[in-house]
Tab-separated table of C-alpha atoms and ligand atoms in Angstrom:
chain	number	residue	atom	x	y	z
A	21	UNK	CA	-130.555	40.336	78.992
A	22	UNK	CA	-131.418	39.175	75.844
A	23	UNK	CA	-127.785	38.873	73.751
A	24	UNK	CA	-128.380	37.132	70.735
A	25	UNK	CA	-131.219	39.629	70.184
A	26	UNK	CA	-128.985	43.026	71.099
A	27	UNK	CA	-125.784	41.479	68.844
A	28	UNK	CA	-128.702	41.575	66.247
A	29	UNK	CA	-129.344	44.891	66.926
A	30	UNK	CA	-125.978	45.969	66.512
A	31	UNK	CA	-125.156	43.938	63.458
A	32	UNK	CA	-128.056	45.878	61.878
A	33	UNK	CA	-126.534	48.635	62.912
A	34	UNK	CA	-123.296	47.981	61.353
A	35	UNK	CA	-125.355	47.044	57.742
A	36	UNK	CA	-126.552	50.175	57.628
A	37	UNK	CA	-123.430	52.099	58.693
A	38	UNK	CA	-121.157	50.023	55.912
A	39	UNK	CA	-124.072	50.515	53.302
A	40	UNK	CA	-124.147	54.077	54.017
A	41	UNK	CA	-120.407	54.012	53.142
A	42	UNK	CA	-120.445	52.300	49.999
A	43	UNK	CA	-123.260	54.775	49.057
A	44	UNK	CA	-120.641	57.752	49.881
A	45	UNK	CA	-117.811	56.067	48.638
A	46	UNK	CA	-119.927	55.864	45.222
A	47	UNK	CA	-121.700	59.569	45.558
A	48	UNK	CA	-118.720	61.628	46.784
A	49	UNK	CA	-115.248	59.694	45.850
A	50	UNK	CA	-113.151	62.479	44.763
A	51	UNK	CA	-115.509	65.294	44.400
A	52	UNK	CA	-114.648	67.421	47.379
A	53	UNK	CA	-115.383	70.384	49.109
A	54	UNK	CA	-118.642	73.114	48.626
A	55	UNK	CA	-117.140	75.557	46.916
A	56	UNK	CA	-118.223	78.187	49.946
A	57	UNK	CA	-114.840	76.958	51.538
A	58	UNK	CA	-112.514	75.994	48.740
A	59	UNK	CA	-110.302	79.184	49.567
A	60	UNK	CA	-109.091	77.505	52.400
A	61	UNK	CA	-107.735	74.570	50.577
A	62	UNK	CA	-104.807	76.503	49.025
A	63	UNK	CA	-103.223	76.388	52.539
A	64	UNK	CA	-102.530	72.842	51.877
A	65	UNK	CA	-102.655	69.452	53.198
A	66	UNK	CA	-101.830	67.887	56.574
A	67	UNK	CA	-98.145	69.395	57.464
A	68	UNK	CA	-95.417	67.379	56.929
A	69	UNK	CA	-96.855	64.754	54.352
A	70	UNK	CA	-96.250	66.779	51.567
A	71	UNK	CA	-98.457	65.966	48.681
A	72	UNK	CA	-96.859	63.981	45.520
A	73	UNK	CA	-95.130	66.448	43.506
A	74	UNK	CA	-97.649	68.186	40.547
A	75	UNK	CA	-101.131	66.089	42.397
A	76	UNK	CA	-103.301	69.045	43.019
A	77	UNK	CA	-104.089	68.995	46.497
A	78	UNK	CA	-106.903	67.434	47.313
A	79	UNK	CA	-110.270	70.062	47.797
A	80	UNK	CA	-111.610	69.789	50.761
A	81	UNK	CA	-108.534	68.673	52.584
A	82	UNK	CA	-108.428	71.537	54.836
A	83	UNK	CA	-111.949	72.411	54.905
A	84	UNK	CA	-113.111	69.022	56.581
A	85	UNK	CA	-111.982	67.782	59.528
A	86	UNK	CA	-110.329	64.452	59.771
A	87	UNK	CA	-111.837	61.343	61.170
A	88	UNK	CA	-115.003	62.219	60.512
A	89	UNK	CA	-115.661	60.025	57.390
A	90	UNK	CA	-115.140	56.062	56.642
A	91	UNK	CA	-114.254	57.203	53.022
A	92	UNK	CA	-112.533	60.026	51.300
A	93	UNK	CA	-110.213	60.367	48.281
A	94	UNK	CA	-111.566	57.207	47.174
A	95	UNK	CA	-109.843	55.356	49.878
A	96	UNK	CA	-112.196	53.572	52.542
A	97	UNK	CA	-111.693	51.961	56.025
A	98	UNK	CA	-113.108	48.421	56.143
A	99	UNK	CA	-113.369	46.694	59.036
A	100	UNK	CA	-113.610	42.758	58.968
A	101	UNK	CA	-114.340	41.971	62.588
A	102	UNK	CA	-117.768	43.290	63.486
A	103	UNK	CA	-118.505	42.200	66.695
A	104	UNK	CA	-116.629	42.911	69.448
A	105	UNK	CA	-117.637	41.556	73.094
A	106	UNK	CA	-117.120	43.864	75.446
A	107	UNK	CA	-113.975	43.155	78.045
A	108	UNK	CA	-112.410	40.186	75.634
A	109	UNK	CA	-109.917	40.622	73.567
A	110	UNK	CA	-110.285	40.104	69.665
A	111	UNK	CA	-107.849	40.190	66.833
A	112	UNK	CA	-109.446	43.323	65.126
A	113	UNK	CA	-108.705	43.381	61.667
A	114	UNK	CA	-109.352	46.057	59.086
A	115	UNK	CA	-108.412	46.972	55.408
A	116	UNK	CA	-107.734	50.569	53.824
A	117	UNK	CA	-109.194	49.721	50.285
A	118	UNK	CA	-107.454	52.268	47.560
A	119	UNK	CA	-109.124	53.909	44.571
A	120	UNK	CA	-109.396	50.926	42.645
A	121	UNK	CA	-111.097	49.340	45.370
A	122	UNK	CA	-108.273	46.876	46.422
A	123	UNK	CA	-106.802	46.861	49.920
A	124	UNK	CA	-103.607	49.513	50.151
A	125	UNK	CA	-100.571	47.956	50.476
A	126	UNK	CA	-98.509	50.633	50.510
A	127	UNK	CA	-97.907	53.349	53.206
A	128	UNK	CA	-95.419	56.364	53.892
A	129	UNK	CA	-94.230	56.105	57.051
A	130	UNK	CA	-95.520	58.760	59.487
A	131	UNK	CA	-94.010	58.956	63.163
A	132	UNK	CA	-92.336	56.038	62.691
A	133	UNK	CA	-95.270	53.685	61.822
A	134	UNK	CA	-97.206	53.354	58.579
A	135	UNK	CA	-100.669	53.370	60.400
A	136	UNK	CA	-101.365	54.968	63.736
A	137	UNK	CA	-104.881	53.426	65.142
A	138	UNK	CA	-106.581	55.462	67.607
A	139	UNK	CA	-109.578	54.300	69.305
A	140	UNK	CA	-112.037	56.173	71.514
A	141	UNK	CA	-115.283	55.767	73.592
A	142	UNK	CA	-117.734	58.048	71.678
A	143	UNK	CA	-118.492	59.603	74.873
A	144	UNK	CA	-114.771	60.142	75.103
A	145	UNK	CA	-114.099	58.909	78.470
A	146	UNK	CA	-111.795	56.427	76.608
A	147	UNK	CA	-108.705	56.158	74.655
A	148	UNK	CA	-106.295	53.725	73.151
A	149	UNK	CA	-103.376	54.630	70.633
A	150	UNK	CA	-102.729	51.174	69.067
A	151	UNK	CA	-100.236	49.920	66.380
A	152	UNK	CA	-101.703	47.539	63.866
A	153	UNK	CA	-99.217	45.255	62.307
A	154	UNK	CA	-99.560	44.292	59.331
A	155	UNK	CA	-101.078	40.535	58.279
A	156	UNK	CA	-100.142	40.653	54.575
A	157	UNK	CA	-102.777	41.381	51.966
A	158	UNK	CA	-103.205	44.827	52.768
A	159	UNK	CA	-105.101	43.317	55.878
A	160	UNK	CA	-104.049	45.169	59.274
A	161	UNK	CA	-104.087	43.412	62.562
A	162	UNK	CA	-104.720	44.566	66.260
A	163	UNK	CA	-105.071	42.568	69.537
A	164	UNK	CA	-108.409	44.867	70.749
A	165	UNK	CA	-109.745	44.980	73.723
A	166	UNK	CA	-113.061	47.431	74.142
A	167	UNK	CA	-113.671	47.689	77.741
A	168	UNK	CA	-116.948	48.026	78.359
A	169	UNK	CA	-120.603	47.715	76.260
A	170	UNK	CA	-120.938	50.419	74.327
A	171	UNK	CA	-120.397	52.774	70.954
A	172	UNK	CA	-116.730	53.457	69.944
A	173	UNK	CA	-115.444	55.052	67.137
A	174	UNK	CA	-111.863	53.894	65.464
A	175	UNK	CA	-109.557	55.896	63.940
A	176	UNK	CA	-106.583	54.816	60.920
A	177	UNK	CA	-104.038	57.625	60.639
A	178	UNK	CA	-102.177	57.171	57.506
A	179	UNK	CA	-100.572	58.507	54.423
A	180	UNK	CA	-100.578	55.752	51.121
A	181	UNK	CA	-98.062	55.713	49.364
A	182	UNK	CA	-97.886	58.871	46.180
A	183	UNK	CA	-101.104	60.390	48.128
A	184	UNK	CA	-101.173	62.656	51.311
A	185	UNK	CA	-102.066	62.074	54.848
A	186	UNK	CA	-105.862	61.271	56.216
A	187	UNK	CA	-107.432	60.280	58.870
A	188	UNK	CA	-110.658	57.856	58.564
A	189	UNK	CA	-113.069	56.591	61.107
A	190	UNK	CA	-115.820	54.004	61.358
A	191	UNK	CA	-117.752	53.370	64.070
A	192	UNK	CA	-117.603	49.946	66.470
A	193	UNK	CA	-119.907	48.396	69.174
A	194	UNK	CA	-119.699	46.712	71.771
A	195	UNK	CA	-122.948	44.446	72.643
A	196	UNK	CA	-124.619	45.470	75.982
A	197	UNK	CA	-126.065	47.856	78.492
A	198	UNK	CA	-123.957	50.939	78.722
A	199	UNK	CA	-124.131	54.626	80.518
A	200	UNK	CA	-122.593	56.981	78.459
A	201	UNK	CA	-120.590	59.864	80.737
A	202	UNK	CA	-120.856	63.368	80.366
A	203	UNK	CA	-117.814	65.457	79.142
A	204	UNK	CA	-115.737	65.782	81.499
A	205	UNK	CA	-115.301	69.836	82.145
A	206	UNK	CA	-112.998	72.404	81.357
A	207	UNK	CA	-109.651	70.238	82.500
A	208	UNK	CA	-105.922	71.842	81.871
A	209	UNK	CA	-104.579	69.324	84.911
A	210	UNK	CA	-104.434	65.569	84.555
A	211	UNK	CA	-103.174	63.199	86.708
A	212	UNK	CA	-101.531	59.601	85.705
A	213	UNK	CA	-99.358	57.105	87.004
A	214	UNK	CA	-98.090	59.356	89.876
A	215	UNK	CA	-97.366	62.089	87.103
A	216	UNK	CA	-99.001	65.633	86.399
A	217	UNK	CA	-99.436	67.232	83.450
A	218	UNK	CA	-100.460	70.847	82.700
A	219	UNK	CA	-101.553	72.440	79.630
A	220	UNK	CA	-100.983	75.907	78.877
A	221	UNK	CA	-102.941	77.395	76.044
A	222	UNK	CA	-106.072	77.739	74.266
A	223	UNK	CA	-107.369	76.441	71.188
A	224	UNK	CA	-109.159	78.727	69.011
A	225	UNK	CA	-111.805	78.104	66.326
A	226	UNK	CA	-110.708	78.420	62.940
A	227	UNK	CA	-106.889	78.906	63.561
A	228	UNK	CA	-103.824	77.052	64.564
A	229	UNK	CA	-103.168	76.829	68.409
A	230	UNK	CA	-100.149	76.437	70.325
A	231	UNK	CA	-100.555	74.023	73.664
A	232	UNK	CA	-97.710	73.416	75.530
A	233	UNK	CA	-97.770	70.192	78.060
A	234	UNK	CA	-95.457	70.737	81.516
A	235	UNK	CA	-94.763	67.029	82.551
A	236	UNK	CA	-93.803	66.831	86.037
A	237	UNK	CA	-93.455	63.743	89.196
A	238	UNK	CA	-93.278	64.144	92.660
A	239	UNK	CA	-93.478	68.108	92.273
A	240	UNK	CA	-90.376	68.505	89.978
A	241	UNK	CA	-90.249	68.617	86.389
A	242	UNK	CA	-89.324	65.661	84.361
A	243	UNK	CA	-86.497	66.657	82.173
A	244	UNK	CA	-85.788	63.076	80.706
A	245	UNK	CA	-88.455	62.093	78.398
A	246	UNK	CA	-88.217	59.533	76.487
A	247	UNK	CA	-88.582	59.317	72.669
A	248	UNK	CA	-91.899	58.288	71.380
A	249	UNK	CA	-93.042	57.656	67.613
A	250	UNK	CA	-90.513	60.361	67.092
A	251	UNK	CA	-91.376	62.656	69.853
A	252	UNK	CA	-91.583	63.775	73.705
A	253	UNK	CA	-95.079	63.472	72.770
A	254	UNK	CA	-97.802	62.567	70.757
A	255	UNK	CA	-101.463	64.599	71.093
A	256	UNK	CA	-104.584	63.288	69.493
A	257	UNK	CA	-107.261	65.697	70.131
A	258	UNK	CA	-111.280	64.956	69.352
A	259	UNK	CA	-114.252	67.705	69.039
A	260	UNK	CA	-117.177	66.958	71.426
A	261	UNK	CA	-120.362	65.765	70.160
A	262	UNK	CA	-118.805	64.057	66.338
A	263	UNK	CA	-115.780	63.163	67.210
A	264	UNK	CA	-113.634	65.380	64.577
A	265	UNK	CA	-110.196	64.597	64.429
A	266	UNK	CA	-107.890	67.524	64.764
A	267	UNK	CA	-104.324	68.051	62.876
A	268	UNK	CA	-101.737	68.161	65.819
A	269	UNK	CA	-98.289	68.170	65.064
A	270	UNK	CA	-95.644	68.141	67.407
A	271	UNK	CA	-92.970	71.554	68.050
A	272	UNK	CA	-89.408	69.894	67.233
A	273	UNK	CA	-88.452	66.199	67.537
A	274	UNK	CA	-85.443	64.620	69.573
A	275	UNK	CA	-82.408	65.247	68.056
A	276	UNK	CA	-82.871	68.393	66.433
A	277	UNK	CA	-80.596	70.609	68.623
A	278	UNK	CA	-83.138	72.617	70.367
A	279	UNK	CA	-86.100	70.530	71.900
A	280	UNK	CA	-85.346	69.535	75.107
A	281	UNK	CA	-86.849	66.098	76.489
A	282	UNK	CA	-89.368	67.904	78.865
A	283	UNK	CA	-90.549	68.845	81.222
A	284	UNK	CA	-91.983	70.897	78.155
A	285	UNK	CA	-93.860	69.227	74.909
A	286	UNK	CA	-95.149	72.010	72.509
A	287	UNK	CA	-97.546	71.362	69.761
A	288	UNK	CA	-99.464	72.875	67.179
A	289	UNK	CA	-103.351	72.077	66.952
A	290	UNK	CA	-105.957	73.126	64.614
A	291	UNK	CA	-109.779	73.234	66.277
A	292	UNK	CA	-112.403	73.707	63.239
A	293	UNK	CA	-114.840	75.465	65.277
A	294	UNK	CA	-115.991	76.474	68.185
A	295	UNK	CA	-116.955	73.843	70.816
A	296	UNK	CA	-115.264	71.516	73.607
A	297	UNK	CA	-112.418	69.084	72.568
A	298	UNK	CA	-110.637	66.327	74.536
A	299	UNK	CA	-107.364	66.063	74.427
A	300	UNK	CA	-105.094	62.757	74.879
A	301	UNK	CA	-101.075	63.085	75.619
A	302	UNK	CA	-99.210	60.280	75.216
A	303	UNK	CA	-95.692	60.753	77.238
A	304	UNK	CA	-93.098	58.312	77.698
A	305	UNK	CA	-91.002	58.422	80.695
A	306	UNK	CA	-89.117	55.189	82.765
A	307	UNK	CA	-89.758	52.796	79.474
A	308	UNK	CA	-94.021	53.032	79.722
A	309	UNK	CA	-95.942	55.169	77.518
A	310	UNK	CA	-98.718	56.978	79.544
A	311	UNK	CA	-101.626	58.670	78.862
A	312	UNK	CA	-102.689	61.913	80.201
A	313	UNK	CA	-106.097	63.804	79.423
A	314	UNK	CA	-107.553	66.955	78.941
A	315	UNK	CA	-110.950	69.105	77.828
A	316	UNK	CA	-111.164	72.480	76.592
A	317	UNK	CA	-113.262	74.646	74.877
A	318	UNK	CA	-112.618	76.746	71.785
A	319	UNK	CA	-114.514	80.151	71.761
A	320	UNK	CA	-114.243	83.338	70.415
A	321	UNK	CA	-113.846	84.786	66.816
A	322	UNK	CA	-113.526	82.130	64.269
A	323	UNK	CA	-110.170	83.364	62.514
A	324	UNK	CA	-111.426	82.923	58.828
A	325	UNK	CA	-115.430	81.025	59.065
A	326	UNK	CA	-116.163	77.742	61.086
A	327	UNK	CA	-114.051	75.475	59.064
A	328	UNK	CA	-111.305	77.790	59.139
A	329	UNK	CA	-108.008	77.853	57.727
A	330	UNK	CA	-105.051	75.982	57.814
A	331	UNK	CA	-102.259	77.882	59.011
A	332	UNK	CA	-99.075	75.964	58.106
A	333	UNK	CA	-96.843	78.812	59.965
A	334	UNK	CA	-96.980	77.717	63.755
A	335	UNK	CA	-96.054	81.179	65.094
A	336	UNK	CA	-99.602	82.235	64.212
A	337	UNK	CA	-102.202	83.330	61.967
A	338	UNK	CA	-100.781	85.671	60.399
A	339	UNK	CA	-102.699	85.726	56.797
A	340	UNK	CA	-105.669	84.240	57.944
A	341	UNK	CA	-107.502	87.454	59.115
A	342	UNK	CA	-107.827	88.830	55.593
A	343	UNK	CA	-110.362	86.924	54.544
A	344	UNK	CA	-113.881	88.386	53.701
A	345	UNK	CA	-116.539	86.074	52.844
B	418	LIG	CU1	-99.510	55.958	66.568
């Protein structure tokens, strides 16, 4: 194997990817959505970061996935380590540069961290929900670890401060030979950690979804969850093939009177389209966090086009299927 000349490779890679960036951040800052799906955008932004009073939400919001841009709004994810060795572990460190092109500084807090860092395979067959801390500067910091060679994609998860919620992503490598996997199938059983977890539930193109996780050990239910980032639960779920970054929010939160700590976890999840989607369940049960994992595929009817609606009441769509195009 020839390293120095693959790291080359890669670093390439990475030129072009940040140049491309720039060239969005500098073509599209702030112009937003094709007016074919601007409807949609009156259903908001991301639930429960509500926008700063009399800003306009943001077109486009609703009508683009998150996760699948390193720049939007006019803020941009900038990572500062580029190479990452498979197997070692590197301080990662990143920036969120604002509109006026200086590194945020500050963030709402949103499940009880300013910046949630997700970090996948991009052949999904690996996850990581990180929290950066923060290294002053605006600069965020992350002990990293990418398993294996190969092509991930990161994910920040943040509101700034006075703006609303948004998830970026940029892409990372790791130098090296690698075998992407398949997709794993149709999957609504996952196994971890001596723990199973079922999903019940389907998500739809185009409208919001309810899935409700049944955490159970040895055969009986686990009714003692354990609070995490504010929840029994926290979902992250990705679209096959570009990695879009769904809007999942959790039913209830400890403390509120009527969600009981398992063996149920409800949530609410928007799928764009039609398509398969991985899922990722982070439970925590006996002090450890654990992850659990999941593929399904959206089909039918998309409730209002293929970038569909935002439906900000979780009971269901009502609304959304009186729309003509
Ligand atoms: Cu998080």
């Amino acid at each position: 194997m020839n390293t120095p000349a693959k790291l080359g490779t890669y670093v390439l890679g990475l030129a072009v990817v940040f140049g491309a960036t720039f060239g969005v951040g500098t073509a599209v800052g702030g112009v937003g959505t094709p007016p074919a799906t601007e409807e949609h955008s009156a259903h908001g932004d991301h639930g429960g970061a509500p926008t700063a009073a009399g800003q306009a939400t943001p077109a486009g919001t609703a009508a683009i996935p998150g996760g699948l841009e390193v720049s939007q709004n006019g803020y941009t994810l900038t990572p500062l380590t580029t190479t990452v060795e498979p197997g070692k572990n590197t301080d990662f460190r990143f920036t969120v540069t604002g509109p006026d092109g200086k590194p945020v500084t500050g963030y709402q807090v949103q499940h009880e961290k300013k910046l949630h860092f997700i970090l996948v395979s991009r052949d999904l067959s690996h996850f990581q929900h990180l929290h950066p801390a923060e290294a002053g500067d605006g600069v965020w910091s992350v002990p990293l670890t990418l398993p294996e060679a190969g092509a991930y994609r990161m994910f920040a998860d943040f509101a700034p401060e006075g703006g609303s919620g948004m998830t970026l992503g940029a892409d990372l490598y790791a130098a090296g030979d690698y075998a992407p996997k398949a997709l794993p199938g149709v999957s609504r059983t996952a196994t971890v950690d001596g723990y199973t977890v079922t999903l019940d539930g389907d998500l739809a193109p185009g409208r919001t979804s309810r899935i409700t996780l049944k955490v159970s050990k040895d055969g009986k239910p686990v009714t003692d969850l354990q609070p995490y980032l504010g929840a029994y639960g926290h979902l992250v779920a990705l679209r096959g093939g570009d990695l879009a970054y769904l809007h999942v929010h959790p039913d209830g939160e400890p403390g509120d009177g009527k969600t009981q700590p398992g063996p149920e976890i409800v949530f609410y999840a928007e799928a764009p389209s039609r398509g398969d989607y991985r899922l990722f369940l982070d439970f925590q049960h006996d002090g450890k966090v654990r992850t659990a994992d999941f593929t399904l595929h959206a089909d039918g009817a998309p409730a209002s086009g293929e970038q569909g609606g935002h439906d900000e009441s979780p009971s269901g769509s009502a609304g959304h299927g009186e729309h003509t195009h």
